[in-house]
XYZ file of C-alpha atoms in Angstrom:
672
model
C 205.744 -178.794 113.453
C 204.022 -175.864 115.090
C 200.342 -176.136 115.932
C 197.466 -174.237 114.356
C 197.649 -170.438 114.163
C 194.109 -169.123 114.433
C 192.700 -165.800 113.324
C 192.287 -164.340 116.799
C 195.926 -165.009 117.664
C 197.213 -163.345 114.504
C 194.865 -160.451 115.084
C 196.238 -159.845 118.542
C 199.769 -160.061 117.178
C 198.894 -157.475 114.565
C 200.033 -159.439 111.537
C 196.810 -160.435 109.781
C 197.969 -160.083 106.178
C 200.012 -157.062 107.191
C 196.954 -155.029 108.115
C 197.701 -154.022 111.689
C 201.204 -152.672 112.024
C 203.255 -150.390 114.175
C 202.709 -146.678 113.719
C 206.311 -145.530 113.994
C 207.114 -144.925 110.332
C 206.901 -141.170 110.014
C 204.378 -138.777 108.441
C 201.642 -137.201 110.517
C 198.911 -139.823 110.575
C 197.867 -140.654 114.122
C 196.824 -144.150 115.198
C 194.656 -145.385 118.040
C 195.204 -148.555 120.063
C 193.633 -150.602 117.277
C 196.032 -149.214 114.652
C 193.259 -147.190 113.058
C 194.166 -143.819 111.549
C 192.171 -141.254 113.517
C 193.029 -138.109 111.509
C 192.792 -139.280 107.880
C 191.946 -135.868 106.398
C 194.495 -133.832 108.354
C 197.305 -132.142 106.394
C 200.374 -134.333 106.379
C 198.368 -137.552 106.589
C 195.914 -138.311 103.792
C 197.491 -135.892 101.332
C 200.950 -137.498 101.479
C 202.006 -139.558 98.467
C 204.827 -142.099 98.550
C 206.664 -143.728 95.635
C 207.939 -147.293 95.457
C 211.511 -147.666 94.226
C 214.087 -150.394 94.062
C 216.729 -148.836 96.320
C 216.072 -145.092 96.725
C 214.942 -144.293 100.275
C 215.224 -140.529 100.077
C 212.278 -138.261 100.793
C 208.936 -139.931 100.237
C 210.405 -142.972 98.506
C 209.908 -146.517 99.791
C 212.594 -148.983 98.684
C 211.487 -152.559 98.041
C 214.925 -154.014 97.359
C 213.791 -155.171 93.908
C 212.251 -153.402 90.900
C 208.627 -152.475 91.636
C 206.401 -154.626 89.404
C 204.440 -152.928 86.644
C 201.382 -154.490 84.963
C 202.118 -155.946 81.527
C 199.834 -156.130 78.483
C 199.985 -159.837 77.604
C 197.381 -162.545 77.239
C 199.835 -165.281 78.134
C 201.689 -165.537 81.417
C 204.797 -163.403 81.885
C 207.529 -163.143 84.504
C 205.417 -160.707 86.428
C 201.849 -159.444 86.494
C 199.381 -158.889 83.687
C 197.106 -155.867 83.493
C 193.404 -156.423 84.087
C 192.430 -155.963 80.433
C 194.867 -158.697 79.414
C 193.682 -161.079 82.110
C 190.068 -160.556 81.096
C 190.871 -161.047 77.411
C 192.658 -164.290 78.241
C 189.665 -165.584 80.200
C 187.358 -164.707 77.325
C 189.682 -166.294 74.772
C 189.844 -169.518 76.771
C 186.060 -169.559 77.020
C 185.474 -168.994 73.313
C 188.061 -171.565 72.262
C 186.780 -174.261 74.628
C 183.005 -174.079 74.541
C 182.638 -177.748 75.479
C 184.549 -177.184 78.715
C 183.959 -173.531 79.686
C 180.740 -171.604 80.241
C 181.104 -167.951 81.211
C 178.464 -165.810 82.881
C 178.149 -162.177 83.883
C 177.200 -162.533 87.544
C 177.037 -158.840 88.405
C 178.417 -155.384 87.782
C 180.738 -153.170 89.762
C 179.843 -149.670 90.912
C 181.372 -148.290 87.709
C 179.388 -150.693 85.530
C 182.167 -153.199 84.823
C 180.835 -156.688 84.137
C 181.920 -159.234 86.737
C 182.479 -162.602 85.077
C 182.530 -166.076 86.543
C 183.454 -169.198 84.591
C 182.336 -172.777 85.082
C 184.866 -175.318 83.860
C 183.956 -178.936 83.245
C 181.880 -180.693 80.637
C 179.326 -178.010 79.866
C 176.983 -180.261 77.878
C 175.394 -182.242 80.698
C 177.145 -181.525 84.029
C 177.063 -185.240 84.801
C 179.881 -187.484 85.922
C 180.929 -190.429 83.785
C 178.580 -192.466 86.015
C 175.666 -190.277 84.967
C 175.321 -188.608 88.378
C 175.154 -184.841 89.037
C 178.670 -183.430 89.140
C 180.012 -181.965 92.372
C 181.402 -178.440 92.313
C 184.186 -176.358 93.810
C 184.633 -172.593 93.668
C 187.641 -170.265 93.648
C 187.412 -166.495 94.105
C 190.258 -164.025 93.662
C 190.772 -160.292 93.451
C 188.705 -159.470 96.544
C 191.444 -157.131 97.743
C 192.839 -155.319 94.702
C 196.352 -154.693 96.017
C 196.905 -158.460 96.149
C 198.001 -158.845 92.534
C 199.125 -162.399 93.199
C 195.574 -163.687 93.362
C 194.157 -163.028 89.853
C 197.395 -164.427 88.462
C 196.912 -167.592 90.532
C 193.309 -168.146 89.422
C 194.202 -167.452 85.787
C 196.977 -170.043 85.955
C 194.460 -172.476 87.432
C 192.038 -171.685 84.593
C 194.773 -172.216 81.999
C 195.998 -175.445 83.584
C 192.539 -176.998 83.715
C 192.068 -176.256 80.011
C 195.554 -177.379 78.990
C 195.005 -180.749 80.696
C 191.342 -181.332 79.841
C 192.215 -184.257 77.539
C 195.492 -185.444 79.083
C 194.159 -188.950 79.655
C 194.855 -188.540 83.359
C 193.950 -186.292 86.263
C 193.084 -183.282 84.113
C 190.609 -185.288 82.066
C 189.205 -186.868 85.221
C 188.484 -183.420 86.672
C 187.025 -182.149 83.391
C 184.623 -185.094 83.187
C 183.592 -185.323 86.834
C 183.768 -181.890 88.484
C 182.468 -178.374 87.957
C 185.093 -175.757 88.799
C 183.711 -172.238 89.217
C 186.346 -169.493 88.972
C 185.650 -165.825 89.642
C 189.041 -164.382 88.654
C 188.653 -160.688 89.578
C 185.911 -159.711 92.011
C 186.890 -156.123 92.868
C 187.544 -154.946 89.303
C 187.211 -151.173 89.797
C 189.737 -151.060 92.594
C 192.057 -153.578 90.915
C 192.303 -151.230 87.935
C 192.917 -148.374 90.379
C 195.945 -150.172 91.849
C 197.294 -150.848 88.369
C 196.795 -147.218 87.338
C 199.122 -146.207 90.188
C 201.584 -149.118 90.437
C 204.299 -146.988 92.064
C 202.314 -144.692 94.332
C 200.499 -144.969 97.655
C 199.063 -142.429 100.057
C 198.847 -141.622 103.767
C 201.477 -143.575 105.731
C 204.356 -145.967 105.186
C 202.994 -148.405 107.750
C 199.423 -148.298 106.456
C 199.362 -147.051 102.856
C 195.890 -146.560 101.490
C 195.055 -145.575 97.927
C 196.956 -146.244 94.712
C 198.950 -149.482 94.644
C 197.813 -150.429 98.161
C 194.054 -149.929 97.910
C 192.273 -152.717 99.793
C 188.630 -151.645 99.593
C 186.279 -151.116 96.674
C 185.507 -147.647 95.281
C 182.317 -146.964 97.240
C 181.896 -143.499 98.760
C 180.023 -144.451 101.948
C 178.640 -140.934 102.376
C 177.211 -140.296 98.912
C 177.043 -144.034 98.037
C 178.486 -143.097 94.648
C 181.784 -144.052 93.057
C 184.906 -142.285 94.294
C 186.731 -140.282 91.645
C 189.902 -142.439 91.664
C 192.100 -139.317 91.822
C 194.854 -139.638 94.420
C 194.773 -135.886 95.049
C 191.209 -136.202 96.381
C 192.148 -136.997 99.960
C 188.718 -138.196 101.051
C 188.564 -140.753 98.292
C 191.791 -142.299 99.500
C 190.096 -143.535 102.661
C 186.634 -144.378 101.328
C 185.501 -147.795 100.231
C 184.089 -151.021 101.638
C 186.176 -154.028 102.591
C 184.470 -156.789 100.632
C 185.967 -159.347 102.984
C 183.952 -157.933 105.891
C 180.672 -157.386 103.998
C 179.313 -160.921 104.251
C 176.467 -162.195 106.396
C 178.354 -164.713 108.524
C 180.069 -162.743 111.274
C 179.066 -159.328 109.917
C 180.080 -156.826 112.583
C 180.892 -159.590 115.057
C 183.965 -160.770 116.932
C 186.360 -157.999 115.856
C 184.083 -154.974 115.658
C 186.471 -153.051 117.896
C 188.980 -152.974 115.052
C 186.935 -150.318 113.359
C 184.716 -152.288 110.994
C 182.045 -149.658 111.519
C 184.333 -146.673 110.903
C 183.978 -145.406 107.336
C 187.675 -144.611 106.947
C 188.823 -147.906 108.439
C 190.859 -150.213 106.277
C 188.317 -152.932 107.117
C 185.084 -150.894 106.947
C 182.280 -153.429 106.523
C 179.601 -151.006 105.222
C 176.321 -150.347 106.975
C 174.484 -153.393 105.656
C 175.105 -157.064 104.965
C 176.047 -157.815 101.340
C 175.505 -154.162 100.445
C 178.134 -154.232 97.709
C 177.461 -155.362 94.136
C 180.676 -157.367 94.115
C 179.473 -159.530 97.014
C 176.125 -160.066 95.332
C 178.034 -161.119 92.210
C 180.010 -163.639 94.247
C 176.790 -165.121 95.578
C 175.426 -165.316 92.041
C 178.611 -167.065 90.985
C 177.992 -169.808 93.529
C 174.768 -170.631 91.704
C 176.855 -171.791 88.738
C 178.009 -174.749 90.833
C 175.094 -175.123 91.406
C 174.968 -174.268 95.091
C 173.689 -177.638 96.280
C 176.635 -179.372 94.577
C 179.392 -177.289 96.182
C 182.041 -179.225 98.122
C 184.839 -176.667 98.546
C 185.408 -172.908 98.429
C 188.702 -171.031 98.308
C 189.160 -167.263 98.509
C 192.772 -166.483 97.620
C 194.456 -163.518 99.294
C 197.934 -162.291 100.191
C 199.923 -162.680 102.368
C 201.345 -164.610 105.443
C 201.208 -168.066 103.820
C 198.355 -169.637 105.752
C 194.925 -171.230 105.418
C 192.491 -169.247 107.580
C 189.892 -171.962 108.053
C 186.478 -171.366 109.653
C 185.126 -174.179 111.828
C 181.348 -174.099 112.041
C 180.773 -176.517 114.912
C 179.484 -179.223 112.560
C 181.836 -181.939 113.782
C 181.969 -184.054 110.660
C 182.274 -181.037 108.382
C 185.026 -179.562 110.545
C 186.993 -182.822 110.656
C 186.796 -183.202 106.877
C 187.767 -179.550 106.429
C 190.844 -179.797 108.644
C 191.963 -183.032 106.987
C 191.575 -181.509 103.518
C 193.292 -178.290 104.565
C 196.244 -180.257 105.924
C 196.557 -182.280 102.731
C 196.465 -179.116 100.604
C 198.818 -176.952 102.650
C 201.434 -179.706 102.573
C 201.101 -179.812 98.775
C 203.249 -176.688 98.571
C 207.031 -176.927 98.959
C 206.708 -173.841 101.166
C 204.348 -175.734 103.535
C 201.553 -173.315 104.289
C 200.434 -172.867 107.888
C 197.397 -174.277 109.654
C 195.069 -171.367 110.428
C 191.963 -173.171 111.629
C 189.692 -171.389 114.086
C 190.718 -171.609 117.718
C 188.526 -173.297 120.355
C 186.799 -170.031 121.241
C 186.071 -169.263 117.582
C 184.370 -172.509 116.566
C 180.776 -171.854 115.566
C 180.912 -168.103 116.241
C 179.999 -167.159 112.623
C 183.412 -165.647 111.838
C 184.259 -162.054 110.955
C 182.301 -161.423 107.774
C 184.717 -162.914 105.252
C 183.632 -164.651 102.073
C 185.111 -167.868 103.490
C 182.907 -167.508 106.578
C 179.872 -167.057 104.344
C 180.538 -170.210 102.326
C 181.452 -172.246 105.406
C 178.292 -171.417 107.329
C 175.863 -171.113 104.421
C 176.820 -174.307 102.595
C 178.647 -176.314 105.300
C 181.561 -177.050 102.968
C 185.331 -176.850 103.442
C 186.102 -173.162 103.021
C 189.095 -170.958 103.726
C 190.924 -167.760 103.068
C 194.117 -168.972 101.418
C 196.784 -166.350 102.066
C 199.603 -166.729 99.545
C 203.277 -166.170 100.125
C 205.355 -164.483 101.363
C 205.409 -165.622 104.948
C 206.956 -162.394 106.234
C 207.449 -159.742 103.583
C 209.808 -158.581 100.875
C 212.744 -159.802 102.941
C 211.747 -163.369 102.028
C 213.043 -162.633 98.512
C 216.079 -160.579 99.452
C 214.155 -157.320 99.527
C 213.712 -154.839 102.346
C 211.039 -154.740 105.007
C 210.777 -151.063 105.820
C 206.996 -151.232 106.173
C 204.403 -153.830 107.057
C 202.844 -154.020 103.622
C 205.868 -155.113 101.600
C 204.477 -158.648 101.380
C 201.669 -157.475 99.121
C 204.224 -156.783 96.390
C 205.667 -159.992 95.012
C 208.808 -159.593 92.876
C 208.277 -160.296 89.182
C 210.799 -163.119 89.437
C 208.603 -165.046 91.895
C 205.237 -164.819 90.146
C 205.473 -167.846 87.832
C 206.536 -170.127 90.664
C 203.779 -168.752 92.914
C 201.164 -169.422 90.222
C 202.283 -173.039 89.891
C 202.420 -173.451 93.660
C 198.840 -172.309 94.251
C 197.574 -174.358 91.313
C 199.252 -177.466 92.720
C 197.481 -177.112 96.061
C 194.092 -176.473 94.482
C 194.586 -179.339 92.025
C 194.977 -181.751 94.930
C 191.922 -180.351 96.714
C 189.776 -180.653 93.603
C 190.932 -184.229 93.031
C 190.121 -185.223 96.610
C 186.709 -183.538 96.766
C 185.589 -184.785 93.346
C 185.010 -188.249 94.830
C 186.605 -190.827 97.107
C 188.275 -193.706 95.272
C 186.435 -196.966 94.673
C 186.757 -200.130 92.646
C 185.113 -199.911 89.222
C 186.039 -203.173 87.465
C 188.040 -206.370 87.886
C 189.313 -209.173 85.684
C 191.182 -212.353 86.568
C 192.671 -214.296 83.683
C 194.900 -217.323 83.277
C 198.468 -216.060 83.021
C 199.468 -218.507 80.295
C 196.408 -218.493 78.045
C 194.680 -215.206 78.817
C 191.406 -217.045 79.323
C 189.133 -214.976 81.534
C 188.238 -216.649 84.812
C 186.377 -213.785 86.450
C 185.188 -210.414 85.172
C 182.889 -207.894 86.814
C 182.147 -204.189 86.863
C 179.912 -201.842 88.808
C 177.070 -200.440 86.690
C 174.266 -198.019 87.421
C 171.072 -199.454 88.883
C 169.254 -196.130 88.907
C 169.615 -193.152 91.218
C 172.592 -193.486 93.545
C 172.599 -197.275 93.317
C 174.906 -199.635 91.470
C 174.965 -203.354 90.904
C 177.960 -205.593 90.326
C 177.600 -207.015 86.828
C 179.515 -210.314 86.702
C 180.150 -211.472 83.135
C 182.561 -214.334 83.872
C 182.848 -216.489 86.972
C 184.639 -219.817 86.843
C 186.920 -221.632 89.218
C 190.563 -221.019 89.878
C 192.519 -224.176 90.687
C 195.359 -225.023 93.072
C 198.711 -224.439 91.414
C 197.192 -222.160 88.777
C 198.931 -218.945 87.689
C 196.679 -215.929 87.211
C 196.718 -212.241 86.408
C 194.605 -209.736 88.354
C 193.577 -206.525 86.598
C 191.879 -204.078 88.934
C 190.429 -200.719 87.869
C 189.297 -197.750 89.942
C 187.055 -194.764 89.280
C 189.892 -192.234 89.154
C 193.640 -191.987 88.538
C 195.187 -193.410 91.696
C 198.850 -192.506 91.278
C 200.787 -189.374 90.351
C 203.632 -189.289 87.841
C 206.334 -186.678 87.405
C 207.290 -185.025 84.129
C 209.404 -188.002 83.023
C 206.688 -190.540 83.756
C 207.835 -191.966 87.078
C 205.319 -192.597 89.861
C 206.169 -190.373 92.801
C 204.388 -188.979 95.807
C 202.370 -185.873 95.065
C 204.029 -182.971 96.861
C 203.613 -183.401 100.614
C 201.577 -186.631 100.390
C 202.477 -190.181 101.447
C 201.103 -192.387 98.657
C 203.435 -193.839 96.033
C 203.912 -196.999 94.023
C 204.462 -199.076 97.159
C 201.062 -198.189 98.636
C 198.152 -200.612 98.721
C 197.490 -204.299 99.148
C 195.380 -207.050 97.606
C 194.753 -210.444 99.169
C 192.840 -213.466 98.019
C 191.362 -214.943 101.196
C 189.951 -218.439 101.723
C 188.309 -218.199 105.151
C 186.477 -221.572 104.976
C 189.632 -223.582 104.265
C 191.602 -225.018 107.167
C 194.148 -222.489 108.348
C 192.363 -219.711 106.451
C 195.116 -219.340 103.832
C 195.627 -216.066 101.978
C 197.430 -215.206 98.765
C 199.108 -211.805 98.612
C 198.810 -210.164 95.205
C 201.629 -207.644 94.589
C 199.826 -204.478 93.492
C 202.141 -202.401 95.690
C 204.820 -201.761 93.071
C 205.142 -198.778 90.759
C 205.452 -201.048 87.728
C 202.042 -202.560 88.456
C 200.228 -199.320 87.587
C 199.142 -198.865 83.986
C 199.591 -195.616 82.055
C 198.771 -196.925 78.594
C 195.216 -197.326 77.226
C 193.636 -200.596 76.206
C 191.661 -201.831 79.181
C 192.043 -205.291 80.678
C 194.350 -207.029 81.046
C 197.272 -204.688 80.314
C 195.880 -201.159 79.899
C 194.089 -198.600 82.017
C 190.290 -198.397 82.001
C 189.555 -194.691 81.372
C 192.386 -192.658 82.875
C 196.118 -193.251 83.153
C 196.899 -195.025 86.428
C 193.296 -195.904 87.197
C 194.211 -199.599 86.886
C 196.805 -201.944 88.324
C 197.887 -205.420 87.228
C 199.679 -208.175 89.132
C 200.333 -211.907 88.780
C 199.684 -214.439 91.523
C 199.538 -218.199 92.071
C 197.028 -220.316 93.975
C 199.086 -222.584 96.275
C 199.448 -226.045 94.760
C 199.223 -227.686 98.182
C 195.807 -226.190 98.897
C 193.818 -229.083 100.329
C 190.245 -228.887 99.042
C 187.857 -231.579 97.822
C 185.168 -229.296 96.420
C 184.653 -225.692 95.439
C 185.309 -223.178 98.232
C 184.441 -219.479 98.337
C 187.139 -216.850 98.206
C 187.115 -213.080 98.460
C 189.412 -210.320 97.272
C 190.302 -207.895 100.054
C 191.487 -204.658 98.461
C 193.049 -201.883 100.518
C 194.247 -198.796 98.688
C 194.560 -195.027 98.826
C 194.410 -192.456 96.067
C 197.310 -190.021 95.797
C 195.550 -187.527 98.098
C 195.612 -190.246 100.804
C 191.859 -190.943 100.657
C 190.769 -194.534 101.321
C 188.393 -196.647 99.255
C 184.635 -196.460 99.435
C 184.320 -200.082 100.541
C 180.825 -200.554 99.118
C 180.442 -199.209 95.561
C 176.809 -200.415 95.512
C 175.752 -196.993 96.817
C 177.261 -193.924 95.159
C 179.059 -191.523 97.476
C 177.655 -188.013 97.665
C 177.839 -184.952 99.923
C 175.224 -183.479 102.248
C 175.240 -181.092 105.222
C 179.006 -180.935 105.454
C 179.822 -184.629 105.201
C 180.009 -187.600 102.895
C 177.049 -189.922 102.481
C 177.357 -193.575 101.424
C 181.120 -193.509 102.056
C 181.326 -196.888 103.758
C 183.972 -198.957 105.467
C 184.383 -202.733 105.337
C 181.745 -203.177 108.061
C 179.145 -201.390 105.951
C 179.185 -198.363 108.244
C 178.865 -195.024 106.451
C 181.256 -192.310 107.547
C 184.043 -190.139 106.179
C 187.116 -192.389 105.967
C 186.275 -195.479 103.892
C 187.982 -198.828 104.308
C 188.795 -202.220 102.754
C 186.731 -203.406 99.767
C 185.532 -206.990 100.286
C 182.796 -207.047 97.643
C 184.468 -209.239 95.013
C 183.467 -212.894 95.513
C 185.394 -215.565 93.596
C 186.058 -219.261 94.198
C 188.659 -222.008 94.014
C 187.898 -225.632 93.101
C 189.796 -228.827 92.315
C 188.777 -228.522 88.659
C 188.253 -225.403 86.548
C 184.876 -226.704 85.423
C 183.461 -227.145 88.905
C 180.409 -225.048 89.757
C 180.552 -222.244 92.283
C 179.828 -223.016 95.939
C 176.549 -221.922 97.463
C 178.113 -219.920 100.263
C 180.230 -216.765 100.152
C 183.369 -215.651 101.931
C 183.792 -212.890 104.489
C 187.136 -211.125 104.428
C 189.103 -210.896 107.648
C 188.926 -207.101 107.713
C 185.113 -207.235 107.780
C 184.822 -209.608 110.728
C 183.542 -207.710 113.746
C 185.743 -208.605 116.730
C 183.877 -210.196 119.647
C 183.426 -208.198 122.842
C 185.990 -208.827 125.575
C 185.112 -211.682 127.939
C 183.735 -210.736 131.335
C 186.357 -210.604 134.071
C 186.652 -213.594 136.339
C 185.428 -213.342 139.934
C 182.178 -212.537 141.658
C 178.973 -211.245 140.242
C 180.097 -207.676 140.892
C 182.687 -207.998 138.143
C 180.113 -209.191 135.639
C 177.804 -206.371 136.591
C 180.650 -203.900 136.090
C 181.331 -205.243 132.614
C 177.655 -204.971 131.658
C 177.535 -201.443 133.028
C 180.607 -200.532 130.970
C 179.027 -201.993 127.843
C 175.840 -200.015 128.516
C 177.854 -196.810 128.881
C 179.674 -197.539 125.618
C 176.351 -197.998 123.824
C 175.077 -194.740 125.250
C 178.264 -193.070 124.078
C 177.825 -194.486 120.596
C 174.322 -193.054 120.402
C 175.742 -189.560 120.871
C 178.719 -189.912 118.551
C 177.165 -191.549 115.524
C 177.883 -190.770 111.922
C 174.771 -188.754 111.163
C 175.274 -185.433 109.368
C 175.903 -182.507 111.653
C 176.613 -184.485 114.832
C 178.583 -182.607 117.461
C 180.877 -184.033 120.072
């Protein structure tokens, strides 16, 4: 697989979302070395109007190779694109019909006075997880660039899917009960309506069309500061506007200023001041719905080139988490989106003024510009590629699949960022009688602390047959439409993932009993709780039978421990110590511990469940506890044989390792 493709590389190649293209496509517009039109108001440039057609290339026609999409008046999804009024009515209808799960807010107004809405989806009553802790939040913004009709359709599908699955008993319900999802479906409303008012027409140049269907900027007149008149015959208006994806504080006017960000007629004009545009202020207000201090992920959806442009802030832990999450999400599309993380020279340079840069640097959360399909242009769907902007027009026939594709990637990201997996409850019962031998669950002890509440704890005996029921805090497996456990698209976890061992480290030979939780049939998708149903969500619990070896040679009660290793379907490992609730701060996880009790970002093996085996089921528990093999810290290597110089060298090496550890610890914000 090819390596990362960073923003600076694509910029130099002139293919950033089709913005910078060759100037050899006719008309009289003149371009400089940065592909900026230098004579926008000259006759034969700004006053030229082109028409999109299916096949007609005569005159000022531009053939797409498929019927040009037209906006449709429909609340529900169609094979194509909905007009803005219909999209907005659908958002409002979903809000009014689902008041327990959706709270809508007007977060600002456009230059024309249109209300900009953002919606918070989750359980609106208390914004607490099922554990009673403040819910984390994620945010999705679309419609920044109005010509990218794909993006409001994608966020609306996401909105609809979250509502449709809010009580599905599985992942949808888990997200509804444990995560705030903030969606701002159309940011640049004025200009989006402008593109839909002229769905077949563009102005200026085939290679860099401006107003009408291909408007990128908002409707700001940078000279008068008023609204442009939206009339394609007004040549000046065709070039005015502010690129909202260059108007943000992080990287404002930096790193690619030579492209023309400061030129008023530039396609990427940033405006004269940071966050000068009401749409950007509305976006910032929308973040407060999270609220801001609970945000864990931000996605700004754009088109096209099929890539995650991912800012890296220089916060090592945050950047590592971001890249890992981005890789999980981009593989969750059958089209396999590209890795667009910042290059080495871009890390920590504040970016280029995009909304993703703003959220990355302001909140230190995973953040990206998600560029949808196509990878190349209309030719990806059998159309023509007679100009560099054909990729902004997705054929009607591809829209439904695109919506599902984007939703699938975001769904996985939400699931992963909501919380790492952890053990919630356990029960061991006699296989024949159902008598409970051991039962425990993690309960709140106030704040971010939990305690293991053990309600049953009696001895297992050699030769005894038992059933283990083990429940987690979230659905751990993914099922297809016919109910079979499969790998989520692009992931590696399935029914065969995971292990459970009963370990007896104080018994001679340190015997272990493998408990077969690594089968698809072990996972429970029917309610009922222990011992044969899931706890709260389908596939949050697994059940398996096991036997204590009959030849186990013990004369008194001995401690045992369950060593549980598992991954959720986004390939995240267990929080190995549920006694402290995992949270997020300064770009990294807190209280996400491994089996050694070390907090970090990857988790480990849970060894917290202490049980015991005795000759008789009525024997009392032993005084000591067991340490699982995974939690035993390996001893340091022995010093090399030979003279004292060798021993001194080993000590010096150990000292250097300790110094190295002090600079590469797990504290938030550490750099390497």
